[in-house]
Amino acid sequence: MSRPVGKLSPAECITQTMADAGHVITHVSDTARWTALHRATESKRPDALFSDPLAERLAGERGRAIVARSPRTTRNGWWLVARTKIIDDIIFEAIADGCDRVLNLAAGLDTRPYRLSLPPDLPGVEADLPPLLAEKSRLLADQTPRCRLIRSAVDLADPRPRNDFFNQALDGAAKALVLTEGLLMYLDERDVVALSEAIKRPEVAWWVLELAGPGLKKMLNKKIAGMLQNAPFKFAPENGLAFFEDLGWRIAETEPLLAAAHRFRRLPMSMRLVARLPQPDPRHPGGRPWSAVAVLTR
């Protein structure tokens, strides 16, 4: 017998409310709220890997509902925390190596321009769909970015606006970093190929991406199929990072998220033994759940 609503915990109330309203994730953009809440949770730890004081306001009730609705085994978001920390470090390393611009494609509710100690004259360009950028601008209207932040509302799946965006965003750059964090897995293969071609410009020195293997795609689409019905995982090539080598890129760095989360002491106890096993070949990840952050150059 179910308990009366008045007896539910706050998390259960959120979950029940969202269940009554239908799927928690109604669009890929909602995954940005999921990620933001995990950044907020990490920031509250005494041993936090990063500090994001804005994440909780960006996640909002919907972000809390998504996490409350997710399977218990995925609820601590260890891979999102590890991914955030890895990319933070990559950006700092690139800046030390002369990076003069950062383009964040499908930036979502990322707050690096506000929370990282970036050069004040560094152009940081955020691109995403108009509704999400408008919401983000409204929620952060009282905040001052630490770099020269530029927001561009653009549909990156549309070739002409995408090319216009790159022409404008890279104007004057000589050593840019392009970031696609949490984006590629939601695209069809042909869209990834098209995006790769668009990024191949002389001004771009680094492409930082997250890639999931077919084993992870299969597991997540099965385990949280209801949540991901409106944002299914699509892109997880059998040949892993070799997919990008075939497109003319060179793999400069690869950081598997499982190993990184273990190093950061963020893995659940039940997964720590698995992290000690040899990692899959990034060029043939096979059926094991695998994902990594990679740095591509040309």
Coordinates of N, CA and C in Angstrom, one line a residue, residues 73 92 114 132 134 159 194 197 200 224 231 268 272 294:
T73 N 22.0 3.4 -8.3 CA 23.4 3.1 -8.6 C 24.0 4.2 -9.4
F92 N 43.0 24.7 -18.1 CA 44.2 25.4 -17.5 C 45.5 25.0 -18.3
Y114 N 32.6 31.7 -14.8 CA 32.4 32.3 -13.5 C 33.2 31.7 -12.4
L132 N 17.6 27.8 -23.7 CA 18.5 27.5 -22.6 C 19.4 28.7 -22.3
A134 N 18.9 31.8 -22.9 CA 18.1 32.9 -22.3 C 17.8 32.6 -20.8
P159 N 23.7 23.5 -40.7 CA 25.0 23.8 -41.3 C 25.3 25.3 -41.5
A194 N 29.8 15.8 -39.4 CA 29.6 17.2 -39.9 C 30.2 18.2 -38.9
E197 N 34.0 18.2 -39.2 CA 34.4 19.0 -40.3 C 34.4 20.5 -40.0
K200 N 37.3 21.6 -37.9 CA 38.6 21.5 -38.5 C 39.0 22.8 -39.2
I224 N 18.3 3.2 -17.6 CA 17.5 4.4 -17.4 C 16.7 4.8 -18.7
A231 N 15.9 11.8 -24.6 CA 17.3 12.2 -24.8 C 18.2 10.9 -24.9
P268 N 31.8 4.7 -6.1 CA 31.1 4.0 -5.1 C 32.0 2.7 -4.7
R272 N 35.0 0.0 -7.0 CA 36.4 0.2 -6.9 C 37.2 -0.9 -7.4
A294 N 38.7 13.0 -24.1 CA 39.9 13.0 -25.0 C 40.2 14.4 -25.5

